[in-house]
Short mmCIF file of C-alpha atoms in Angstrom, two decimals:
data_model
loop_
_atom_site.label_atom_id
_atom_site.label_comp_id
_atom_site.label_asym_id
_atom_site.label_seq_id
_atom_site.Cartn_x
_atom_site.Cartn_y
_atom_site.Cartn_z
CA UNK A 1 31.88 66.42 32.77
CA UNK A 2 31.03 68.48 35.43
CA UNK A 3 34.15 68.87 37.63
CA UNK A 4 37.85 67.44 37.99
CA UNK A 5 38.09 63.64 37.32
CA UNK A 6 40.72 61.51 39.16
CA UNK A 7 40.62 58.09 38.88
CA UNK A 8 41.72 55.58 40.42
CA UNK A 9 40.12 56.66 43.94
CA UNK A 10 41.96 53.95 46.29
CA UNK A 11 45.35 52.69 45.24
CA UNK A 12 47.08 50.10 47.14
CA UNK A 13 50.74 48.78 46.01
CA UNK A 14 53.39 47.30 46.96
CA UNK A 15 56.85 49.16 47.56
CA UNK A 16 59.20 49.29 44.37
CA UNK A 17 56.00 49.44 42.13
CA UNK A 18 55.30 52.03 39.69
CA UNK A 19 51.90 53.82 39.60
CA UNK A 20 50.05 56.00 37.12
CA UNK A 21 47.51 58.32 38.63
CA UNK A 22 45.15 60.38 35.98
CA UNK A 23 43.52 63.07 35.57
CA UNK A 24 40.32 64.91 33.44
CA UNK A 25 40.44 68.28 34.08
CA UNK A 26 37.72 70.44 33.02
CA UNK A 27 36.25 70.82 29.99
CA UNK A 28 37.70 73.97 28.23
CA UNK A 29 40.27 74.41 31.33
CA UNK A 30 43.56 74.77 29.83
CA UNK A 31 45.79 75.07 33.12
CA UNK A 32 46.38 71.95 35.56
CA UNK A 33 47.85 71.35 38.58
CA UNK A 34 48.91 68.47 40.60
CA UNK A 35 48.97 68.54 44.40
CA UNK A 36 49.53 66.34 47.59
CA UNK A 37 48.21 66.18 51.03
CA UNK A 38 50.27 63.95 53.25
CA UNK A 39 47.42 62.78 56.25
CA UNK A 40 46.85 65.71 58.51
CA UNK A 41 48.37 68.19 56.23
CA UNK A 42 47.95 71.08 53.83
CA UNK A 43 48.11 70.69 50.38
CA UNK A 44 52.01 70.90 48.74
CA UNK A 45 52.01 71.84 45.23
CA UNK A 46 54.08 69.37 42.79
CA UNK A 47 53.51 70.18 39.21
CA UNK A 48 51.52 72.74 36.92
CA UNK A 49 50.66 72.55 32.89
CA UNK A 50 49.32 75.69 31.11
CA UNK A 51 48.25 75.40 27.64
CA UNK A 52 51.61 74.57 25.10
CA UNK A 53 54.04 76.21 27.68
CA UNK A 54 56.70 73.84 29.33
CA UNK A 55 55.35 72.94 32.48
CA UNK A 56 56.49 74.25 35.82
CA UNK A 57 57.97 70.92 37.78
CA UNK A 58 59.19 72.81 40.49
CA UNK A 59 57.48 70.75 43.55
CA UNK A 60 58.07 67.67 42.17
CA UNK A 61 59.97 65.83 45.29
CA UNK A 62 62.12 63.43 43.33
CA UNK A 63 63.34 62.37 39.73
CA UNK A 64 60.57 59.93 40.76
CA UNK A 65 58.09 61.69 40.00
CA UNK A 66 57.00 62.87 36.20
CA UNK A 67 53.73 63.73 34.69
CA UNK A 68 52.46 64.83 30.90
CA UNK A 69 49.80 66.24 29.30
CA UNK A 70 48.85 64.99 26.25
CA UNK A 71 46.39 67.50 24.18
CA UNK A 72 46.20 69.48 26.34
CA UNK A 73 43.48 67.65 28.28
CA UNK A 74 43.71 64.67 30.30
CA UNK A 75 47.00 64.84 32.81
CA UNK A 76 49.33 61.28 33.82
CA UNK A 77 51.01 61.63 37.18
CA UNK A 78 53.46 58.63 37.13
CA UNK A 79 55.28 57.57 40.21
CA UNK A 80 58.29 55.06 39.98
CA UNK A 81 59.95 52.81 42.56
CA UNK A 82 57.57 53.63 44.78
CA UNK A 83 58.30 54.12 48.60
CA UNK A 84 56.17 54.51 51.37
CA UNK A 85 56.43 57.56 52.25
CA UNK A 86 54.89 58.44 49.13
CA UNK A 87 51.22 57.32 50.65
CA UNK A 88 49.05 60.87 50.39
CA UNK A 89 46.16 61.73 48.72
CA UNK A 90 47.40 62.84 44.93
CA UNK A 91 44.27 65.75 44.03
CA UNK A 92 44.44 67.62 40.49
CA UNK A 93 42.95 71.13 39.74
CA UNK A 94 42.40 72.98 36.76
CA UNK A 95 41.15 75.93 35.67
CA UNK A 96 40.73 78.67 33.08
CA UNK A 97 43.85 80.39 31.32
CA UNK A 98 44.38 83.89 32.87
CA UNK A 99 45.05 85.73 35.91
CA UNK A 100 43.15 85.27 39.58
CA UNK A 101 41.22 82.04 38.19
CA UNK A 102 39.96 79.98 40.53
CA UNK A 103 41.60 76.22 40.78
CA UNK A 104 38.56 73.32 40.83
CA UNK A 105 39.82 69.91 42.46
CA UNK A 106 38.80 66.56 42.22
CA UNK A 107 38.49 64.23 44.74
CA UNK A 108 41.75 62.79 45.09
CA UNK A 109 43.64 59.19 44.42
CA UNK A 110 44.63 57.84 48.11
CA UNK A 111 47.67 56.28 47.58
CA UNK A 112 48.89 53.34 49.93
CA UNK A 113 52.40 51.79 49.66
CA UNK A 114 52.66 48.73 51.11
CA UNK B 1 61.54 79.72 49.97
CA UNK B 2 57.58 80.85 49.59
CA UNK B 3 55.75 79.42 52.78
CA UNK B 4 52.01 80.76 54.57
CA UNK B 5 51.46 80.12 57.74
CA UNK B 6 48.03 79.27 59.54
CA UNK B 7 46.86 79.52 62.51
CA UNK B 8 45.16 78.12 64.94
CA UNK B 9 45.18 74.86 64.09
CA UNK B 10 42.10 73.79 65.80
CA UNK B 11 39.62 75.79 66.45
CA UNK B 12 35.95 75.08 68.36
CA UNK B 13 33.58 77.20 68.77
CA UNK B 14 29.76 77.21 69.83
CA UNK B 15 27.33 77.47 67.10
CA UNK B 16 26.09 81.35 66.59
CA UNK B 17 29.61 82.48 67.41
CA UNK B 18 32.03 83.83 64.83
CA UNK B 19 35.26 82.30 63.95
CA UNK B 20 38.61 83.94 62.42
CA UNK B 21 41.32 82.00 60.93
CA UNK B 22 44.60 83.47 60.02
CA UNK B 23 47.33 83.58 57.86
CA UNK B 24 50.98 85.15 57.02
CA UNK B 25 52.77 84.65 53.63
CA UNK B 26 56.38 85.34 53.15
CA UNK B 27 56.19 86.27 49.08
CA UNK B 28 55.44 89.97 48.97
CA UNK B 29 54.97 89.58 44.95
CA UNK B 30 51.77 87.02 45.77
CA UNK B 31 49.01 89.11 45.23
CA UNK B 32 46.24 86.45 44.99
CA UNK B 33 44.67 84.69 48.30
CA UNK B 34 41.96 81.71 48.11
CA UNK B 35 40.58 80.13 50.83
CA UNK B 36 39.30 76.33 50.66
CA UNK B 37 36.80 74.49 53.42
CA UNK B 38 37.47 70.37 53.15
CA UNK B 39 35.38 68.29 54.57
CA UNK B 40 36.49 64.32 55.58
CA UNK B 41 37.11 62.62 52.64
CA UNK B 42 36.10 65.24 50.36
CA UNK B 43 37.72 67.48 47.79
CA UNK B 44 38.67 70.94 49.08
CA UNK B 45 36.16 73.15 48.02
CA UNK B 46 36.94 77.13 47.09
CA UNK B 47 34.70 79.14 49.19
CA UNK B 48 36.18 82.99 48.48
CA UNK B 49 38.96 84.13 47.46
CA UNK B 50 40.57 87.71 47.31
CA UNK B 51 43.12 89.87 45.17
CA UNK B 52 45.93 92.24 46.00
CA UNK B 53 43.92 94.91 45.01
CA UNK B 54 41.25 95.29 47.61
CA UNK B 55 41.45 94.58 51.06
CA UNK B 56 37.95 93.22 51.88
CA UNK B 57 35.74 91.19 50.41
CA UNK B 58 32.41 89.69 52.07
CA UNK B 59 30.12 87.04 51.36
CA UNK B 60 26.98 86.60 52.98
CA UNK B 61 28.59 85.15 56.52
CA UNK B 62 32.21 84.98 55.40
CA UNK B 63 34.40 87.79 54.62
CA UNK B 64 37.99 88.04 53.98
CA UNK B 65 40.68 91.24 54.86
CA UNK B 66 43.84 91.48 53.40
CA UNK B 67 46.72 93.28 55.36
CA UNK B 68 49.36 93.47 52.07
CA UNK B 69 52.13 95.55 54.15
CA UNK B 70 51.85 92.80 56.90
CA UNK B 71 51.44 90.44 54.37
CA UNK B 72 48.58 88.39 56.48
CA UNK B 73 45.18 88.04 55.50
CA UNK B 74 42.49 86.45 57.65
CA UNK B 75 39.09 84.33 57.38
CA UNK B 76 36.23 85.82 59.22
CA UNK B 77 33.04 83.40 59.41
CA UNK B 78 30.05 84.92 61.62
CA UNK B 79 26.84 82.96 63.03
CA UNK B 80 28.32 79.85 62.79
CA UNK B 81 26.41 76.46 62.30
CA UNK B 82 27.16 72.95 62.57
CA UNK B 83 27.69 72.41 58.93
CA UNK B 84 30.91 74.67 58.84
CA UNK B 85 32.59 72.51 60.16
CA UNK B 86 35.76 71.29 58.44
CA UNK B 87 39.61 72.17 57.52
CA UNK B 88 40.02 75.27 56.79
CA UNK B 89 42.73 75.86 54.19
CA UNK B 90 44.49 79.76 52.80
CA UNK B 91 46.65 79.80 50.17
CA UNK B 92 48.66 82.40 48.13
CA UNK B 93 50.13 82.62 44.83
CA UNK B 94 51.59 85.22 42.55
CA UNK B 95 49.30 85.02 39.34
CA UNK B 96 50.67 86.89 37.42
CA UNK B 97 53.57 84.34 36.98
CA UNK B 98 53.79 80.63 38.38
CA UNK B 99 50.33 80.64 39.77
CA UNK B 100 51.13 77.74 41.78
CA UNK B 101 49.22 77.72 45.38
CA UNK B 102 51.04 77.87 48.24
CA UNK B 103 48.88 76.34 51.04
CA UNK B 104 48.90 76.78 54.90
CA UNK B 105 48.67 73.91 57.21
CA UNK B 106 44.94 74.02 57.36
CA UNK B 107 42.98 74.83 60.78
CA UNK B 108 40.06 72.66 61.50
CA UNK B 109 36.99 74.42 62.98
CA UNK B 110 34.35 72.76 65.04
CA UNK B 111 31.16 74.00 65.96
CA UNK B 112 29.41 73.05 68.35
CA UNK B 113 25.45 72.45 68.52
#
């Protein structure tokens, strides 16, 4: 495709629910990144695949929180027990391997918890 | 830990006039600094970007300067029009290792017809 994929766009769930947000990055991009923008606010990084290398889960808020990539192309972000102050917009980037690449996002899954 | 810091937050200006948006990082190993526009609803979009290595970089009406020993950088958009209005967003990282962005707040810039 042209750009980042994200689907679904609108989530609504209850509290307590899990949730699986994905993710098509580009094609030939081989580094992804997961981010989240509370309403109002910048963007706060949470996780960050490049190629076969373990994955950096440094921003990930909670034990929560996981993702995986699996062939190194499309990207799960799965949220467990969800609580409301979990409601953000969830946007992926990717881009090429290599230094001073530019990140390309998608347009976001707006998450609501109930 | 990392942080940047943006500023102002709001920003309004009348159309024709420029506007400058800045920002301070605390990592003196990031040596990579992108700047996003993101309009309502949309995706944030890269609009220029600069590296550690150069401390200008222009294009067409926006241009970027990088102060590395005061570690702030700034956003300088001349002859504004309505349609550049939006959030404003800087970010750093260090890419030569986690290459994670570190985002400011975000200023939002209106310009007025």
């Amino acid at each position: 495709g042209a750009g980042v994929s994200q689907s679904p766009s609108n989530k609504v769930t209850e509290k307590g629910k899990d949730v699986e947000l994905r993710c098509d990055p580009i094609s030939g991009h081989t580094a992804l990144y997961w981010y989240r923008q509370s309403l109002g606010q910048g963007l706060e990084f949470l996780i960050y695949f490049q190629g076969n290398s373990a994955p950096d889960k440094s921003g990930l808020p909670s034990d929560r929180f996981s993702a995986e990539r699996t062939g190194g192309s499309v990207s799960t972000l799965t949220i467990q027990r969800t609580q409301q102050e979990d409601s953000a917009v969830y946007l992926c980037a990717s881009s090429l391997m290599g230094t001073h690449q530019p990140q390309h996002f998608g347009d976001g899954t707006r998450l609501s918890i109930l | 830990g990392e942080n940047v810091e943006q500023h102002p937050s709001t920003l309004s200006v009348q159309e024709g006039d420029s506007a400058v948006i800045k920002c301070t990082y605390s990592d003196s190993a990031s040596n990579y600094f992108p700047w996003y526009k993101q309009e309502l609803g949309k995706r944030p979009q890269l609009i220029i970007d600069i590296r550690s290595n150069v401390g200008e970089k222009k294009d067409q009406r926006i241009a970027v300067t990088l102060n590395k020993t005061a570690k702030h950088f700034s956003l300088h958009i001349t002859e504004t029009q309505p349609e550049d209005s939006a959030v404003y967003f800087c970010a750093a990282a260090r890419m030569d290792s986690s290459y994670k962005l570190i985002f400011g707040s975000g200023t939002r810039l209106l310009v007025r017809p």
